[in-house]
Short mmCIF file of N, CA and C in Angstrom, two decimals:
data_model
loop_
_atom_site.label_atom_id
_atom_site.label_comp_id
_atom_site.label_asym_id
_atom_site.label_seq_id
_atom_site.Cartn_x
_atom_site.Cartn_y
_atom_site.Cartn_z
N SER A 927 -1.48 -14.63 20.72
CA SER A 927 -0.68 -15.67 20.10
C SER A 927 0.33 -15.06 19.06
N ASN A 928 0.07 -13.86 18.59
CA ASN A 928 0.96 -13.21 17.65
C ASN A 928 1.09 -11.70 18.06
N VAL A 929 2.32 -11.20 17.80
CA VAL A 929 2.54 -9.74 18.09
C VAL A 929 3.18 -9.15 16.83
N VAL A 930 2.72 -7.95 16.44
CA VAL A 930 3.34 -7.25 15.37
C VAL A 930 3.75 -5.90 15.89
N MET A 931 5.00 -5.57 15.75
CA MET A 931 5.48 -4.25 16.18
C MET A 931 5.34 -3.30 14.99
N MET A 932 4.29 -2.44 15.07
CA MET A 932 4.02 -1.48 14.03
C MET A 932 3.00 -0.48 14.50
N GLY A 933 2.85 0.60 13.78
CA GLY A 933 1.81 1.52 14.07
C GLY A 933 2.08 2.54 15.19
N MET A 934 3.35 2.53 15.66
CA MET A 934 3.70 3.47 16.73
C MET A 934 4.90 4.26 16.30
N GLY A 935 4.98 4.55 14.98
CA GLY A 935 6.12 5.14 14.39
C GLY A 935 7.05 3.98 13.93
N GLU A 936 8.22 4.34 13.43
CA GLU A 936 9.16 3.37 12.93
C GLU A 936 9.79 2.61 14.10
N PRO A 937 9.47 1.32 14.27
CA PRO A 937 10.01 0.59 15.42
C PRO A 937 11.52 0.55 15.49
N LEU A 938 12.24 0.47 14.32
CA LEU A 938 13.67 0.41 14.36
C LEU A 938 14.32 1.72 14.70
N ALA A 939 13.55 2.83 14.67
CA ALA A 939 14.12 4.11 15.15
C ALA A 939 14.17 4.15 16.65
N ASN A 940 13.52 3.23 17.31
CA ASN A 940 13.55 3.08 18.77
C ASN A 940 14.10 1.71 19.12
N PHE A 941 15.18 1.33 18.50
CA PHE A 941 15.71 -0.01 18.46
C PHE A 941 15.84 -0.66 19.81
N ASP A 942 16.55 -0.01 20.74
CA ASP A 942 16.84 -0.64 22.05
C ASP A 942 15.57 -0.99 22.81
N ASN A 943 14.63 -0.09 22.84
CA ASN A 943 13.35 -0.29 23.56
C ASN A 943 12.50 -1.34 22.91
N VAL A 944 12.44 -1.35 21.58
CA VAL A 944 11.62 -2.32 20.84
C VAL A 944 12.19 -3.73 20.99
N VAL A 945 13.56 -3.82 20.91
CA VAL A 945 14.21 -5.17 21.09
C VAL A 945 13.94 -5.65 22.53
N ALA A 946 14.06 -4.75 23.50
CA ALA A 946 13.81 -5.19 24.90
C ALA A 946 12.36 -5.70 25.05
N ALA A 947 11.43 -5.05 24.41
CA ALA A 947 10.02 -5.48 24.49
C ALA A 947 9.86 -6.84 23.80
N MET A 948 10.48 -6.98 22.62
CA MET A 948 10.36 -8.29 21.92
C MET A 948 11.05 -9.39 22.72
N GLN A 949 12.16 -9.13 23.37
CA GLN A 949 12.83 -10.16 24.10
C GLN A 949 11.96 -10.61 25.31
N LEU A 950 11.23 -9.71 25.88
CA LEU A 950 10.30 -10.04 26.96
C LEU A 950 9.18 -10.98 26.36
N MET A 951 8.74 -10.64 25.19
CA MET A 951 7.70 -11.47 24.57
C MET A 951 8.23 -12.86 24.23
N LEU A 952 9.49 -12.97 23.92
CA LEU A 952 10.13 -14.24 23.54
C LEU A 952 10.55 -15.10 24.71
N ASP A 953 10.84 -14.45 25.80
CA ASP A 953 11.40 -15.11 26.97
C ASP A 953 10.41 -16.11 27.58
N ASP A 954 10.95 -17.29 27.92
CA ASP A 954 10.10 -18.34 28.46
C ASP A 954 9.51 -17.89 29.83
N ASP A 955 10.19 -17.02 30.56
CA ASP A 955 9.68 -16.52 31.83
C ASP A 955 8.83 -15.29 31.60
N GLY A 956 8.68 -14.84 30.36
CA GLY A 956 7.80 -13.72 29.97
C GLY A 956 6.57 -14.28 29.32
N TYR A 957 6.38 -13.91 28.03
CA TYR A 957 5.24 -14.41 27.32
C TYR A 957 5.54 -15.75 26.60
N GLY A 958 6.77 -16.05 26.36
CA GLY A 958 7.17 -17.36 25.80
C GLY A 958 6.76 -17.56 24.32
N LEU A 959 6.60 -16.45 23.58
CA LEU A 959 6.20 -16.59 22.21
C LEU A 959 7.37 -17.09 21.34
N SER A 960 7.03 -17.74 20.29
CA SER A 960 8.00 -18.18 19.27
C SER A 960 8.50 -16.98 18.44
N ARG A 961 9.74 -17.03 17.97
CA ARG A 961 10.24 -15.95 17.11
C ARG A 961 9.37 -15.86 15.86
N ARG A 962 8.73 -16.97 15.45
CA ARG A 962 7.89 -16.92 14.27
C ARG A 962 6.59 -16.16 14.53
N ARG A 963 6.21 -16.00 15.80
CA ARG A 963 5.00 -15.35 16.23
C ARG A 963 5.13 -13.89 16.53
N VAL A 964 6.38 -13.40 16.47
CA VAL A 964 6.66 -11.95 16.74
C VAL A 964 7.16 -11.36 15.45
N THR A 965 6.49 -10.31 14.94
CA THR A 965 6.91 -9.71 13.68
C THR A 965 7.22 -8.27 13.94
N LEU A 966 8.29 -7.79 13.31
CA LEU A 966 8.61 -6.41 13.32
C LEU A 966 8.36 -5.84 11.93
N SER A 967 7.61 -4.77 11.83
CA SER A 967 7.30 -4.14 10.55
C SER A 967 8.10 -2.83 10.45
N THR A 968 8.86 -2.68 9.38
CA THR A 968 9.71 -1.53 9.20
C THR A 968 9.52 -0.88 7.82
N SER A 969 9.81 0.38 7.73
CA SER A 969 9.79 1.11 6.44
C SER A 969 11.11 0.84 5.67
N GLY A 970 12.13 0.35 6.39
CA GLY A 970 13.36 0.02 5.71
C GLY A 970 14.62 0.68 6.17
N LEU A 971 14.83 0.77 7.50
CA LEU A 971 16.11 1.34 8.01
C LEU A 971 17.18 0.23 7.92
N VAL A 972 17.88 0.22 6.82
CA VAL A 972 18.81 -0.87 6.49
C VAL A 972 19.75 -1.18 7.63
N PRO A 973 20.55 -0.25 8.16
CA PRO A 973 21.48 -0.61 9.24
C PRO A 973 20.81 -1.28 10.48
N ALA A 974 19.58 -0.80 10.77
CA ALA A 974 18.90 -1.40 11.92
C ALA A 974 18.36 -2.76 11.59
N ILE A 975 18.01 -3.03 10.34
CA ILE A 975 17.59 -4.38 9.91
C ILE A 975 18.76 -5.34 10.13
N ASP A 976 19.95 -4.91 9.73
CA ASP A 976 21.16 -5.72 9.91
C ASP A 976 21.42 -5.93 11.44
N ARG A 977 21.24 -4.94 12.23
CA ARG A 977 21.46 -5.08 13.69
C ARG A 977 20.43 -5.98 14.31
N LEU A 978 19.16 -5.91 13.84
CA LEU A 978 18.13 -6.78 14.35
C LEU A 978 18.43 -8.20 14.02
N ARG A 979 18.98 -8.43 12.84
CA ARG A 979 19.37 -9.78 12.43
C ARG A 979 20.28 -10.44 13.44
N GLU A 980 21.20 -9.61 13.98
CA GLU A 980 22.25 -10.12 14.92
C GLU A 980 21.68 -10.22 16.33
N GLU A 981 20.84 -9.30 16.76
CA GLU A 981 20.46 -9.21 18.14
C GLU A 981 19.11 -9.87 18.51
N CYS A 982 18.21 -9.85 17.59
CA CYS A 982 16.88 -10.44 17.91
C CYS A 982 16.07 -10.71 16.65
N PRO A 983 16.54 -11.72 15.88
CA PRO A 983 15.85 -12.02 14.60
C PRO A 983 14.43 -12.61 14.90
N VAL A 984 13.45 -11.83 14.46
CA VAL A 984 12.10 -12.23 14.53
C VAL A 984 11.55 -12.19 13.12
N ALA A 985 10.26 -12.51 12.90
CA ALA A 985 9.68 -12.39 11.56
C ALA A 985 9.74 -10.93 11.10
N LEU A 986 10.07 -10.69 9.84
CA LEU A 986 10.23 -9.35 9.34
C LEU A 986 9.19 -9.02 8.30
N ALA A 987 8.57 -7.84 8.42
CA ALA A 987 7.69 -7.32 7.42
C ALA A 987 8.24 -5.94 6.98
N VAL A 988 8.17 -5.65 5.68
CA VAL A 988 8.73 -4.40 5.17
C VAL A 988 7.59 -3.68 4.47
N SER A 989 7.38 -2.42 4.80
CA SER A 989 6.39 -1.59 4.15
C SER A 989 6.97 -1.16 2.80
N LEU A 990 6.66 -1.92 1.80
CA LEU A 990 7.26 -1.69 0.49
C LEU A 990 6.48 -0.66 -0.31
N HIS A 991 5.22 -0.86 -0.62
CA HIS A 991 4.30 0.03 -1.23
C HIS A 991 4.59 0.52 -2.64
N ALA A 992 5.74 0.17 -3.20
CA ALA A 992 6.13 0.56 -4.58
C ALA A 992 7.16 -0.35 -5.10
N PRO A 993 7.12 -0.56 -6.41
CA PRO A 993 8.10 -1.49 -7.03
C PRO A 993 9.35 -0.81 -7.61
N THR A 994 9.35 0.56 -7.62
CA THR A 994 10.49 1.30 -8.14
C THR A 994 10.94 2.35 -7.17
N ASP A 995 12.24 2.72 -7.30
CA ASP A 995 12.74 3.74 -6.40
C ASP A 995 12.02 5.06 -6.59
N ASP A 996 11.73 5.48 -7.85
CA ASP A 996 11.09 6.75 -8.02
C ASP A 996 9.76 6.85 -7.29
N LEU A 997 8.96 5.82 -7.40
CA LEU A 997 7.67 5.86 -6.75
C LEU A 997 7.81 5.68 -5.26
N ARG A 998 8.72 4.83 -4.81
CA ARG A 998 8.89 4.59 -3.40
C ARG A 998 9.46 5.82 -2.74
N ASP A 999 10.31 6.59 -3.42
CA ASP A 999 10.77 7.84 -2.88
C ASP A 999 9.63 8.79 -2.46
N GLN A 1000 8.58 8.75 -3.26
CA GLN A 1000 7.41 9.62 -2.98
C GLN A 1000 6.52 9.04 -1.85
N LEU A 1001 6.33 7.73 -1.83
CA LEU A 1001 5.48 7.13 -0.86
C LEU A 1001 6.13 6.81 0.46
N VAL A 1002 7.41 6.43 0.45
CA VAL A 1002 8.17 6.04 1.63
C VAL A 1002 9.52 6.81 1.55
N PRO A 1003 9.54 8.02 2.07
CA PRO A 1003 10.70 8.89 1.86
C PRO A 1003 12.03 8.34 2.36
N ILE A 1004 12.02 7.40 3.31
CA ILE A 1004 13.31 6.83 3.76
C ILE A 1004 14.02 6.06 2.61
N ASN A 1005 13.27 5.78 1.54
CA ASN A 1005 13.85 5.10 0.35
C ASN A 1005 14.92 5.97 -0.29
N LYS A 1006 14.85 7.31 -0.07
CA LYS A 1006 15.91 8.15 -0.65
C LYS A 1006 17.25 7.89 -0.01
N LYS A 1007 17.20 7.47 1.25
CA LYS A 1007 18.43 7.15 2.01
C LYS A 1007 18.82 5.69 1.77
N TYR A 1008 17.83 4.80 1.80
CA TYR A 1008 18.08 3.34 1.61
C TYR A 1008 17.25 2.87 0.46
N PRO A 1009 17.71 3.00 -0.76
CA PRO A 1009 16.87 2.60 -1.92
C PRO A 1009 16.71 1.11 -1.94
N LEU A 1010 15.81 0.70 -2.90
CA LEU A 1010 15.35 -0.67 -2.96
C LEU A 1010 16.52 -1.68 -3.08
N LYS A 1011 17.53 -1.38 -3.83
CA LYS A 1011 18.66 -2.31 -3.98
C LYS A 1011 19.27 -2.62 -2.58
N GLU A 1012 19.49 -1.57 -1.79
CA GLU A 1012 20.07 -1.79 -0.43
C GLU A 1012 19.08 -2.48 0.48
N LEU A 1013 17.78 -2.10 0.39
CA LEU A 1013 16.77 -2.70 1.24
C LEU A 1013 16.61 -4.20 0.91
N LEU A 1014 16.57 -4.56 -0.35
CA LEU A 1014 16.39 -5.95 -0.73
C LEU A 1014 17.59 -6.79 -0.33
N ALA A 1015 18.81 -6.19 -0.44
CA ALA A 1015 20.02 -6.87 0.02
C ALA A 1015 19.96 -7.11 1.50
N ALA A 1016 19.46 -6.17 2.31
CA ALA A 1016 19.31 -6.31 3.75
C ALA A 1016 18.27 -7.44 4.02
N CYS A 1017 17.22 -7.47 3.23
CA CYS A 1017 16.24 -8.57 3.44
C CYS A 1017 16.87 -9.91 3.17
N ARG A 1018 17.66 -10.05 2.15
CA ARG A 1018 18.32 -11.33 1.85
C ARG A 1018 19.24 -11.73 3.02
N ARG A 1019 19.96 -10.74 3.55
CA ARG A 1019 20.87 -11.03 4.67
C ARG A 1019 20.05 -11.44 5.91
N TYR A 1020 18.93 -10.78 6.10
CA TYR A 1020 18.12 -11.05 7.28
C TYR A 1020 17.62 -12.45 7.30
N ILE A 1021 17.19 -12.93 6.13
CA ILE A 1021 16.59 -14.29 6.06
C ILE A 1021 17.56 -15.37 6.52
N GLU A 1022 18.86 -15.10 6.42
CA GLU A 1022 19.87 -16.10 6.89
C GLU A 1022 19.66 -16.49 8.33
N LYS A 1023 19.17 -15.56 9.15
CA LYS A 1023 19.01 -15.83 10.59
C LYS A 1023 17.57 -15.71 11.03
N ALA A 1024 16.66 -15.45 10.14
CA ALA A 1024 15.30 -15.22 10.53
C ALA A 1024 14.61 -16.52 10.84
N PRO A 1025 13.54 -16.46 11.68
CA PRO A 1025 12.79 -17.66 12.04
C PRO A 1025 11.90 -18.17 10.87
N ARG A 1026 11.70 -17.34 9.88
CA ARG A 1026 10.95 -17.72 8.69
C ARG A 1026 11.86 -17.65 7.49
N ASP A 1027 11.48 -18.32 6.45
CA ASP A 1027 12.36 -18.34 5.26
C ASP A 1027 11.83 -17.38 4.20
N PHE A 1028 11.15 -16.31 4.66
CA PHE A 1028 10.64 -15.25 3.77
C PHE A 1028 10.48 -13.96 4.52
N VAL A 1029 10.37 -12.91 3.82
CA VAL A 1029 10.06 -11.58 4.33
C VAL A 1029 8.63 -11.25 3.83
N THR A 1030 7.83 -10.64 4.63
CA THR A 1030 6.52 -10.13 4.18
C THR A 1030 6.68 -8.75 3.67
N PHE A 1031 6.23 -8.52 2.45
CA PHE A 1031 6.24 -7.14 1.90
C PHE A 1031 4.76 -6.65 1.97
N GLU A 1032 4.61 -5.56 2.76
CA GLU A 1032 3.31 -4.90 2.89
C GLU A 1032 3.13 -3.90 1.74
N TYR A 1033 1.96 -3.86 1.16
CA TYR A 1033 1.76 -3.07 -0.03
C TYR A 1033 0.37 -2.46 0.03
N VAL A 1034 0.29 -1.18 0.40
CA VAL A 1034 -1.01 -0.50 0.40
C VAL A 1034 -1.42 -0.13 -1.01
N MET A 1035 -2.63 -0.50 -1.35
CA MET A 1035 -3.15 -0.30 -2.70
C MET A 1035 -3.76 1.06 -2.86
N LEU A 1036 -3.12 1.91 -3.67
CA LEU A 1036 -3.51 3.29 -3.95
C LEU A 1036 -4.01 3.45 -5.37
N ASP A 1037 -5.21 3.89 -5.57
CA ASP A 1037 -5.82 3.98 -6.88
C ASP A 1037 -4.99 4.87 -7.80
N GLY A 1038 -4.59 4.29 -8.97
CA GLY A 1038 -3.86 5.02 -9.97
C GLY A 1038 -2.43 5.38 -9.61
N VAL A 1039 -1.99 4.95 -8.43
CA VAL A 1039 -0.63 5.34 -7.98
C VAL A 1039 0.31 4.09 -8.06
N ASN A 1040 -0.10 2.97 -7.50
CA ASN A 1040 0.78 1.83 -7.43
C ASN A 1040 0.05 0.54 -7.75
N ASP A 1041 -1.11 0.61 -8.38
CA ASP A 1041 -1.99 -0.58 -8.49
C ASP A 1041 -2.23 -1.07 -9.90
N THR A 1042 -1.36 -0.72 -10.84
CA THR A 1042 -1.55 -1.13 -12.20
C THR A 1042 -0.91 -2.52 -12.49
N PRO A 1043 -1.32 -3.18 -13.53
CA PRO A 1043 -0.67 -4.44 -13.89
C PRO A 1043 0.83 -4.29 -14.12
N ALA A 1044 1.24 -3.13 -14.64
CA ALA A 1044 2.71 -2.86 -14.80
C ALA A 1044 3.42 -2.87 -13.45
N HIS A 1045 2.78 -2.26 -12.45
CA HIS A 1045 3.38 -2.26 -11.10
C HIS A 1045 3.45 -3.69 -10.57
N ALA A 1046 2.46 -4.49 -10.83
CA ALA A 1046 2.49 -5.89 -10.35
C ALA A 1046 3.65 -6.66 -11.02
N ARG A 1047 3.85 -6.47 -12.30
CA ARG A 1047 4.93 -7.09 -13.03
C ARG A 1047 6.27 -6.66 -12.48
N GLN A 1048 6.38 -5.37 -12.18
CA GLN A 1048 7.65 -4.86 -11.58
C GLN A 1048 7.87 -5.53 -10.21
N LEU A 1049 6.85 -5.73 -9.42
CA LEU A 1049 6.96 -6.40 -8.12
C LEU A 1049 7.46 -7.86 -8.34
N ILE A 1050 6.97 -8.51 -9.35
CA ILE A 1050 7.38 -9.87 -9.62
C ILE A 1050 8.83 -9.93 -9.83
N ALA A 1051 9.41 -8.98 -10.57
CA ALA A 1051 10.82 -8.89 -10.76
C ALA A 1051 11.58 -8.74 -9.46
N LEU A 1052 11.08 -7.85 -8.57
CA LEU A 1052 11.73 -7.70 -7.28
C LEU A 1052 11.64 -9.00 -6.42
N ALA A 1053 10.53 -9.66 -6.52
CA ALA A 1053 10.30 -10.81 -5.64
C ALA A 1053 11.25 -11.97 -5.98
N HIS A 1054 11.81 -12.01 -7.18
CA HIS A 1054 12.71 -13.08 -7.52
C HIS A 1054 14.04 -12.95 -6.79
N SER A 1055 14.32 -11.76 -6.25
CA SER A 1055 15.59 -11.56 -5.57
C SER A 1055 15.50 -11.79 -4.06
N VAL A 1056 14.28 -11.86 -3.53
CA VAL A 1056 14.08 -12.04 -2.08
C VAL A 1056 12.92 -13.03 -1.85
N PRO A 1057 13.17 -14.13 -1.14
CA PRO A 1057 12.00 -15.03 -0.81
C PRO A 1057 11.02 -14.18 0.04
N CYS A 1058 9.77 -14.12 -0.47
CA CYS A 1058 8.80 -13.19 0.17
C CYS A 1058 7.40 -13.64 -0.04
N LYS A 1059 6.49 -13.02 0.67
CA LYS A 1059 5.08 -13.07 0.42
C LYS A 1059 4.61 -11.61 0.44
N PHE A 1060 3.52 -11.36 -0.19
CA PHE A 1060 2.94 -10.00 -0.27
C PHE A 1060 1.67 -9.93 0.52
N ASN A 1061 1.50 -8.87 1.28
CA ASN A 1061 0.26 -8.57 1.99
C ASN A 1061 -0.28 -7.31 1.34
N LEU A 1062 -1.33 -7.44 0.47
CA LEU A 1062 -1.95 -6.34 -0.18
C LEU A 1062 -2.96 -5.71 0.77
N ILE A 1063 -2.88 -4.41 0.96
CA ILE A 1063 -3.70 -3.73 1.96
C ILE A 1063 -4.52 -2.64 1.28
N PRO A 1064 -5.84 -2.80 1.20
CA PRO A 1064 -6.63 -1.68 0.63
C PRO A 1064 -6.48 -0.45 1.51
N PHE A 1065 -6.26 0.68 0.87
CA PHE A 1065 -5.99 1.93 1.57
C PHE A 1065 -7.24 2.31 2.35
N ASN A 1066 -7.04 2.76 3.62
CA ASN A 1066 -8.13 3.21 4.45
C ASN A 1066 -8.18 4.75 4.23
N GLN A 1067 -9.06 5.18 3.32
CA GLN A 1067 -9.16 6.58 2.94
C GLN A 1067 -9.45 7.46 4.14
N PHE A 1068 -8.89 8.66 4.09
CA PHE A 1068 -9.21 9.70 5.07
C PHE A 1068 -9.10 11.05 4.35
N GLN A 1069 -9.86 12.01 4.86
CA GLN A 1069 -9.98 13.28 4.21
C GLN A 1069 -8.59 13.99 4.12
N ASP A 1070 -8.39 14.56 2.91
CA ASP A 1070 -7.16 15.38 2.60
C ASP A 1070 -5.92 14.54 2.49
N SER A 1071 -6.01 13.22 2.36
CA SER A 1071 -4.84 12.42 2.20
C SER A 1071 -4.21 12.55 0.82
N GLY A 1072 -5.09 12.85 -0.16
CA GLY A 1072 -4.62 12.95 -1.51
C GLY A 1072 -4.61 11.62 -2.22
N TYR A 1073 -4.99 10.54 -1.55
CA TYR A 1073 -5.02 9.19 -2.15
C TYR A 1073 -6.42 8.60 -2.03
N GLN A 1074 -6.72 7.67 -2.91
CA GLN A 1074 -7.96 6.93 -2.91
C GLN A 1074 -7.66 5.47 -2.87
N ARG A 1075 -8.58 4.70 -2.33
CA ARG A 1075 -8.45 3.23 -2.23
C ARG A 1075 -8.59 2.67 -3.66
N SER A 1076 -7.78 1.74 -4.02
CA SER A 1076 -7.90 1.03 -5.29
C SER A 1076 -9.27 0.32 -5.34
N SER A 1077 -9.82 0.22 -6.50
CA SER A 1077 -11.09 -0.52 -6.62
C SER A 1077 -10.87 -1.99 -6.33
N THR A 1078 -11.96 -2.63 -5.98
CA THR A 1078 -11.93 -4.08 -5.70
C THR A 1078 -11.41 -4.84 -6.95
N GLU A 1079 -11.84 -4.39 -8.12
CA GLU A 1079 -11.37 -5.00 -9.40
C GLU A 1079 -9.90 -4.87 -9.57
N ALA A 1080 -9.35 -3.64 -9.31
CA ALA A 1080 -7.90 -3.40 -9.46
C ALA A 1080 -7.10 -4.23 -8.53
N ILE A 1081 -7.59 -4.30 -7.28
CA ILE A 1081 -6.90 -5.14 -6.26
C ILE A 1081 -6.88 -6.61 -6.67
N SER A 1082 -8.02 -7.09 -7.11
CA SER A 1082 -8.13 -8.51 -7.54
C SER A 1082 -7.25 -8.78 -8.74
N ARG A 1083 -7.21 -7.88 -9.72
CA ARG A 1083 -6.36 -8.05 -10.90
C ARG A 1083 -4.89 -8.07 -10.48
N PHE A 1084 -4.49 -7.17 -9.58
CA PHE A 1084 -3.10 -7.07 -9.10
C PHE A 1084 -2.73 -8.35 -8.38
N ARG A 1085 -3.61 -8.80 -7.49
CA ARG A 1085 -3.36 -10.01 -6.75
C ARG A 1085 -3.21 -11.19 -7.70
N ASP A 1086 -4.10 -11.30 -8.70
CA ASP A 1086 -4.09 -12.43 -9.60
C ASP A 1086 -2.75 -12.42 -10.42
N ILE A 1087 -2.26 -11.27 -10.83
CA ILE A 1087 -0.98 -11.26 -11.56
C ILE A 1087 0.13 -11.79 -10.70
N LEU A 1088 0.17 -11.38 -9.45
CA LEU A 1088 1.17 -11.87 -8.51
C LEU A 1088 1.03 -13.37 -8.28
N MET A 1089 -0.17 -13.81 -8.11
CA MET A 1089 -0.41 -15.26 -7.85
C MET A 1089 -0.10 -16.13 -9.13
N GLN A 1090 -0.33 -15.59 -10.32
CA GLN A 1090 0.02 -16.33 -11.52
C GLN A 1090 1.52 -16.52 -11.62
N ALA A 1091 2.27 -15.64 -11.03
CA ALA A 1091 3.74 -15.74 -11.01
C ALA A 1091 4.17 -16.68 -9.85
N ARG A 1092 3.19 -17.34 -9.20
CA ARG A 1092 3.45 -18.28 -8.11
C ARG A 1092 3.99 -17.60 -6.82
N LEU A 1093 3.56 -16.40 -6.62
CA LEU A 1093 3.93 -15.70 -5.36
C LEU A 1093 2.76 -15.89 -4.35
N THR A 1094 3.12 -15.88 -3.10
CA THR A 1094 2.13 -15.98 -2.04
C THR A 1094 1.62 -14.57 -1.74
N VAL A 1095 0.32 -14.46 -1.78
CA VAL A 1095 -0.32 -13.15 -1.62
C VAL A 1095 -1.49 -13.27 -0.65
N THR A 1096 -1.53 -12.36 0.31
CA THR A 1096 -2.72 -12.24 1.20
C THR A 1096 -3.30 -10.88 0.94
N LEU A 1097 -4.54 -10.76 1.29
CA LEU A 1097 -5.27 -9.51 1.11
C LEU A 1097 -5.86 -9.13 2.45
#
């Protein structure tokens, strides 16, 4: 009933093939899914977000993971090419034709890296510029990653700060 294009590399880096697959899912003679039921998750290739808006607007999720350019440059290197200001502007443009009136921001919770109350408050400031919801994702630890999963308490505190600002948050 739902399809999310993610986990196979950056979907927008394979734009033509991904759009062809999504169009098959949307076509009444194919799977006949609603545009609201098909989501594309991207790290933030701004020109491709704009192209998707014109060619096949589906629900959009953005792997945000950081509230500032300095931190996002480390965690999501494409941010060096398309910084937050450009990414958020692309998200605002996308919503004009999107099947939903918000963008989902995915945010992996990394202990001591992006999970402090200060980070949550910085996210609140970003959220005021783009209608959005946040999907907080506990990090799935693996050996030699260099990162640890945020504690349950830190995740709850972070979620509560966002929710107190009247943001929609899922975990």
